CSV table of C-alpha atoms in Angstrom, one decimal:
chain,number,residue,atom,x,y,z
A,1,HIS,CA,103.5,95.1,86.7
A,2,PHE,CA,103.5,97.0,83.4
A,3,SER,CA,104.6,96.3,79.8
A,4,LEU,CA,107.0,98.3,77.7
A,5,LEU,CA,105.0,97.4,74.6
A,6,HIS,CA,101.6,98.8,75.4
A,7,THR,CA,101.0,100.4,78.8
A,8,THR,CA,98.2,102.3,80.3
A,9,VAL,CA,99.3,103.3,83.8
A,10,HIS,CA,96.7,104.8,86.2
A,11,ARG,CA,97.9,106.8,89.0
A,12,ALA,CA,95.4,108.4,91.5
A,13,ALA,CA,95.5,110.2,94.5
A,14,LYS,CA,92.1,110.4,96.2
A,15,VAL,CA,91.4,113.3,98.8
A,16,VAL,CA,89.6,111.8,101.8
A,17,SER,CA,88.1,112.9,105.0
A,18,SER,CA,89.9,110.2,106.9
A,19,PHE,CA,92.6,107.7,106.2
A,20,GLU,CA,90.3,104.7,106.6
A,21,GLU,CA,90.7,103.6,103.1
A,22,CYS,CA,94.7,103.5,103.3
A,23,LYS,CA,94.9,102.8,107.0
A,24,GLY,CA,97.3,99.9,106.2
A,25,SER,CA,100.0,102.6,105.7
A,26,PHE,CA,100.1,103.2,109.5
A,27,HIS,CA,101.1,101.0,112.3
A,28,HIS,CA,98.1,99.4,114.0
A,29,GLY,CA,96.0,101.4,111.2
A,30,SER,CA,96.4,104.5,113.6
A,31,GLU,CA,97.6,107.9,112.0
A,32,PRO,CA,100.0,110.0,114.2
A,33,GLU,CA,98.2,112.6,116.4
A,34,GLY,CA,99.0,116.2,116.6
A,35,PHE,CA,100.0,117.0,113.0
A,36,ASP,CA,96.8,118.8,112.2
A,37,SER,CA,96.8,121.4,115.0
A,38,ARG,CA,99.2,123.9,113.4
A,39,THR,CA,97.7,124.5,110.0
A,40,ARG,CA,94.9,123.3,107.7
A,41,VAL,CA,95.7,119.9,106.2
A,42,ILE,CA,94.1,117.7,103.7
A,43,ARG,CA,94.3,113.8,103.7
A,44,ILE,CA,95.2,112.0,100.5
A,45,CYS,CA,95.3,108.3,99.9
A,46,GLN,CA,97.8,107.8,97.2
A,47,LYS,CA,96.6,105.0,94.8
A,48,LYS,CA,97.8,103.3,91.5
A,49,ASP,CA,95.9,100.8,89.5
A,50,ASN,CA,93.2,100.7,92.1
A,51,VAL,CA,95.5,99.7,94.9
A,52,TYR,CA,96.5,102.2,97.7
A,53,HIS,CA,100.1,102.5,98.2
A,54,PHE,CA,100.6,105.2,100.9
A,55,ALA,CA,99.1,108.1,102.7
A,56,THR,CA,100.0,111.8,102.7
A,57,LEU,CA,99.0,114.6,105.1
A,58,TYR,CA,99.2,117.8,102.8
A,59,SER,CA,99.4,121.3,103.9
A,60,PRO,CA,97.8,123.8,101.3
A,61,GLU,CA,99.1,126.7,103.3
A,62,TYR,CA,102.8,125.6,103.0
A,63,ARG,CA,102.1,123.7,99.6
A,64,ILE,CA,104.2,120.8,100.7
A,65,PRO,CA,103.2,117.5,102.4
A,66,VAL,CA,103.5,117.5,106.2
A,67,TYR,CA,104.2,113.8,106.2
A,68,ALA,CA,103.9,110.5,104.1
A,69,ALA,CA,103.2,107.3,105.8
A,70,TYR,CA,104.2,104.0,104.0
A,71,ASN,CA,105.4,100.4,104.3
A,72,TYR,CA,108.5,98.7,103.3
A,73,THR,CA,109.1,95.1,103.1
A,74,ASN,CA,112.8,93.8,102.6
A,75,SER,CA,113.7,93.6,98.9
A,76,THR,CA,117.1,93.1,97.1
A,77,THR,CA,115.8,95.6,94.2
A,78,ARG,CA,115.9,99.3,94.4
A,79,GLY,CA,113.0,101.3,93.0
A,80,ARG,CA,114.0,103.3,90.0
A,81,CYS,CA,111.9,105.5,87.6
A,82,PRO,CA,114.3,107.8,85.7
A,83,ASN,CA,111.6,108.9,83.2
A,84,CYS,CA,108.7,109.2,85.3
A,85,PRO,CA,106.9,112.7,85.1
A,86,TRP,CA,106.1,114.6,88.2
A,87,LEU,CA,102.2,115.0,88.4
A,88,ILE,CA,99.9,116.9,90.7
A,89,GLU,CA,96.7,116.2,92.7
A,90,PRO,CA,93.8,117.7,90.8
A,91,GLN,CA,91.3,117.8,93.6
A,92,LEU,CA,93.5,120.2,95.7
A,93,ASP,CA,93.0,123.0,93.3
A,94,GLN,CA,89.8,121.7,91.5
A,95,PRO,CA,87.5,120.2,94.1
A,96,ASP,CA,85.3,118.5,91.4
A,97,GLY,CA,88.3,117.3,89.4
A,98,ASP,CA,89.2,113.7,89.0
A,99,ASP,CA,91.0,111.7,91.6
A,100,GLU,CA,93.7,110.7,89.0
A,101,MET,CA,97.1,112.3,89.3
A,102,ALA,CA,97.3,114.7,86.4
A,103,LYS,CA,99.6,117.1,84.4
A,104,PRO,CA,99.0,120.8,85.7
A,105,THR,CA,98.1,121.9,82.3
A,106,THR,CA,94.8,119.7,82.6
A,107,VAL,CA,93.8,121.1,86.0
A,108,ARG,CA,91.7,124.3,86.5
A,109,GLY,CA,93.6,126.6,88.8
A,110,ALA,CA,96.5,124.4,89.2
A,111,GLY,CA,99.0,125.7,91.8
A,112,GLU,CA,96.5,127.5,93.9
A,113,ASN,CA,96.9,125.1,96.8
A,114,GLN,CA,99.9,122.9,95.8
A,115,ALA,CA,103.4,123.3,94.3
A,116,LEU,CA,104.1,123.2,90.6
A,117,ASP,CA,107.2,122.0,88.8
A,118,SER,CA,108.3,125.6,88.3
A,119,ASP,CA,108.5,126.0,92.2
A,120,TYR,CA,111.5,123.7,92.3
A,121,THR,CA,114.0,126.0,90.4
A,122,GLY,CA,117.2,125.5,92.3
A,123,TYR,CA,116.1,122.7,94.5
A,124,ASN,CA,115.7,118.9,94.2
A,125,ARG,CA,112.2,117.4,94.4
A,126,GLY,CA,112.9,115.5,97.6
A,127,HIS,CA,110.7,112.3,97.8
A,128,LEU,CA,109.1,111.9,101.2
A,129,ASN,CA,108.1,108.2,100.5
A,130,PRO,CA,111.4,107.4,98.6
A,131,VAL,CA,111.3,105.8,95.1
A,132,CYS,CA,114.3,103.7,96.1
A,133,LEU,CA,112.1,101.9,98.6
A,134,ASN,CA,109.4,101.2,96.2
A,135,PRO,CA,110.7,98.6,93.7
A,136,ARG,CA,107.3,97.2,92.8
A,137,ASN,CA,105.6,100.6,92.1
A,138,PRO,CA,108.2,103.3,91.9
A,139,GLU,CA,105.9,105.6,89.6
A,140,ALA,CA,103.3,105.8,92.4
A,141,THR,CA,105.8,108.1,94.3
A,142,PHE,CA,106.2,110.8,91.5
A,143,THR,CA,103.4,113.3,92.7
A,144,LEU,CA,104.5,116.6,94.0
A,145,THR,CA,102.1,116.0,96.7
A,146,ASN,CA,105.0,113.6,97.9
A,147,ALA,CA,107.8,116.1,97.3
A,148,VAL,CA,109.4,119.0,99.3
A,149,PRO,CA,112.2,121.4,98.0
A,150,MET,CA,115.4,120.0,99.2
A,151,ASN,CA,119.0,121.3,98.9
A,152,LYS,CA,120.8,119.1,96.4
A,153,THR,CA,123.6,118.0,98.8
A,154,GLN,CA,121.2,117.5,101.7
A,155,ASN,CA,118.8,115.5,99.6
A,156,ILE,CA,121.6,113.2,98.3
A,157,ASN,CA,123.0,112.8,101.8
A,158,TRP,CA,119.6,112.2,103.4
A,159,TYR,CA,118.3,109.6,101.0
A,160,TRP,CA,121.6,107.8,100.7
A,161,TYR,CA,121.8,107.7,104.6
A,162,SER,CA,118.1,106.6,105.2
A,163,GLU,CA,118.1,104.1,102.4
A,164,HIS,CA,121.4,102.6,103.6
A,165,VAL,CA,119.9,102.2,107.1
A,166,ILE,CA,116.5,101.0,106.2
A,167,ARG,CA,117.4,98.8,103.4
A,168,ASN,CA,120.8,97.3,104.4
A,169,HIS,CA,120.4,97.2,108.3
A,170,ILE,CA,116.9,97.7,109.7
A,171,SER,CA,115.0,95.5,107.2
A,172,HIS,CA,117.3,92.5,108.0
A,173,ILE,CA,116.5,92.9,111.7
A,174,CYS,CA,112.9,93.1,111.3
A,175,ILE,CA,112.9,89.8,109.6
A,176,ASN,CA,109.5,88.5,110.4
A,177,GLY,CA,107.7,91.8,110.5
A,178,GLN,CA,106.5,94.8,108.7
A,179,LEU,CA,108.3,98.1,108.7
A,180,TYR,CA,106.0,101.1,109.0
A,181,LEU,CA,107.6,104.4,108.2
A,182,VAL,CA,106.4,108.1,108.5
A,183,THR,CA,108.7,110.6,106.8
A,184,GLY,CA,107.8,114.3,107.6
A,185,THR,CA,109.0,117.8,107.5
A,186,LEU,CA,109.5,120.8,109.6
A,187,PRO,CA,107.9,123.7,107.4
A,188,SER,CA,108.9,127.2,107.7
A,189,LYS,CA,107.3,130.5,106.8
A,190,LYS,CA,110.8,132.1,106.9
A,191,PHE,CA,112.3,129.9,104.2
A,192,THR,CA,110.1,129.7,101.0
A,193,GLN,CA,110.5,129.3,97.2
A,194,ASN,CA,108.8,131.9,94.9
A,195,GLY,CA,107.1,133.1,98.0
A,196,ARG,CA,104.7,130.3,97.6
A,197,VAL,CA,106.3,126.9,98.7
A,198,SER,CA,107.8,126.3,102.1
A,199,VAL,CA,111.4,125.0,102.1
A,200,PRO,CA,111.4,122.8,105.3
A,201,THR,CA,114.0,123.4,107.7
A,202,VAL,CA,114.1,119.6,108.8
A,203,VAL,CA,113.2,116.3,107.3
A,204,TRP,CA,112.7,113.3,109.6
A,205,THR,CA,111.6,109.7,109.4
A,206,ALA,CA,110.1,107.5,112.2
A,207,VAL,CA,110.4,103.8,111.8
A,208,CYS,CA,108.4,101.0,113.7
A,209,CYS,CA,109.0,97.3,113.1
A,210,SER,CA,105.9,95.2,114.1
A,211,ALA,CA,106.9,91.6,114.3
A,212,GLU,CA,105.5,88.3,115.5
A,213,TRP,CA,107.8,86.2,117.7
A,214,ASP,CA,109.3,83.1,115.9
A,215,GLN,CA,109.7,80.8,118.8
A,216,VAL,CA,111.7,78.3,116.7
A,217,ASN,CA,114.4,80.7,115.5
A,218,GLY,CA,114.1,83.1,118.4
A,219,LEU,CA,113.4,86.0,116.2
A,220,GLY,CA,111.0,88.9,116.0
A,221,TYR,CA,110.2,91.9,118.2
A,222,ASP,CA,108.9,95.4,118.0
A,223,PHE,CA,111.3,98.3,118.0
A,224,SER,CA,111.3,102.0,116.8
A,225,PHE,CA,113.7,104.6,116.0
A,226,ALA,CA,114.0,107.9,114.2
A,227,LEU,CA,116.3,109.7,111.7
A,228,ILE,CA,116.5,113.6,111.4
A,229,GLN,CA,118.5,116.1,109.2
A,230,SER,CA,118.7,119.6,108.5
A,231,ASN,CA,117.6,120.9,105.2
A,232,ILE,CA,119.0,124.3,105.6
A,233,ARG,CA,122.8,125.1,106.1
A,234,LEU,CA,122.2,125.9,109.7
A,235,PRO,CA,122.8,123.9,112.8
A,236,LEU,CA,120.0,121.6,113.7
A,237,GLU,CA,119.3,123.3,117.1
A,238,ASN,CA,118.8,126.6,115.5
A,239,LEU,CA,116.4,125.0,112.8
A,240,ILE,CA,114.0,123.9,115.6
A,241,ASP,CA,114.0,127.4,117.0
A,242,ILE,CA,112.8,129.0,113.8
A,243,GLY,CA,110.5,126.2,112.9
A,244,ASP,CA,107.4,128.5,113.0
A,245,GLN,CA,106.0,126.7,116.1
A,246,TRP,CA,106.0,123.4,114.3
A,247,VAL,CA,107.9,121.5,117.0
A,248,ALA,CA,105.1,119.5,118.3
A,249,PRO,CA,104.9,116.9,115.7
A,250,LEU,CA,108.4,115.9,116.4
A,251,THR,CA,107.3,114.6,120.0
A,252,VAL,CA,103.9,113.2,119.1
A,253,GLU,CA,102.9,109.6,119.5
A,254,LEU,CA,103.4,107.6,116.3
A,255,ALA,CA,101.2,104.6,117.4
A,256,PRO,CA,98.9,106.0,120.1
A,257,ASN,CA,96.8,102.8,120.4
A,258,ASP,CA,100.0,100.9,121.0
A,259,GLU,CA,100.8,99.9,124.6
């Protein structure tokens, strides 16, 4: 969708009071419940070229996203954007700012309520909505409101594993349906970077396939499952104990209106 000869790419992230404008990112249009009970959160509809691509629930206290909600349609192409710059959301620090993603140098008070590039020294910028699952608009994922500090090895393992499961297996089972994914974190006050940004102890992804039954081929059914991985070099059971009372989101309903 862009030309290498002359390109004007508009990437926008709109702070909203509800996810109504980007509810298509959620199964049945319903956001997960229980995630806003532990800390103040801000809802962001991530938009590029006037099209909403995914939704983000963001914590200005921890300066990382709580989760990203997005869709995936089976594709033989991997999303890649090796030269994409990492941008920030102006309205998080500057309420009267533009809803276009921007470079920190253009935002008044940049970093007050969100992470900056300098907060990632020694860590990977771990996408919650992975670039590899966005072959059509990979550049839309390059906002620090879609990233968390991840150990390099854990980051590589996590995205290789989750991509392998989703792209190579699950997408071929959810043949006639739509995959709805929510990738989230277990933020921690104990582990921080620069004393500002939470280094999550756990990353997880919940996946739901919503499919219509194909009577001719006998295909199509709803199913769901979840993936979870440590981001700190400690056993997973210990990480949940030190998760600063953030265990509840791991057990909330992902589609509360679904019978």
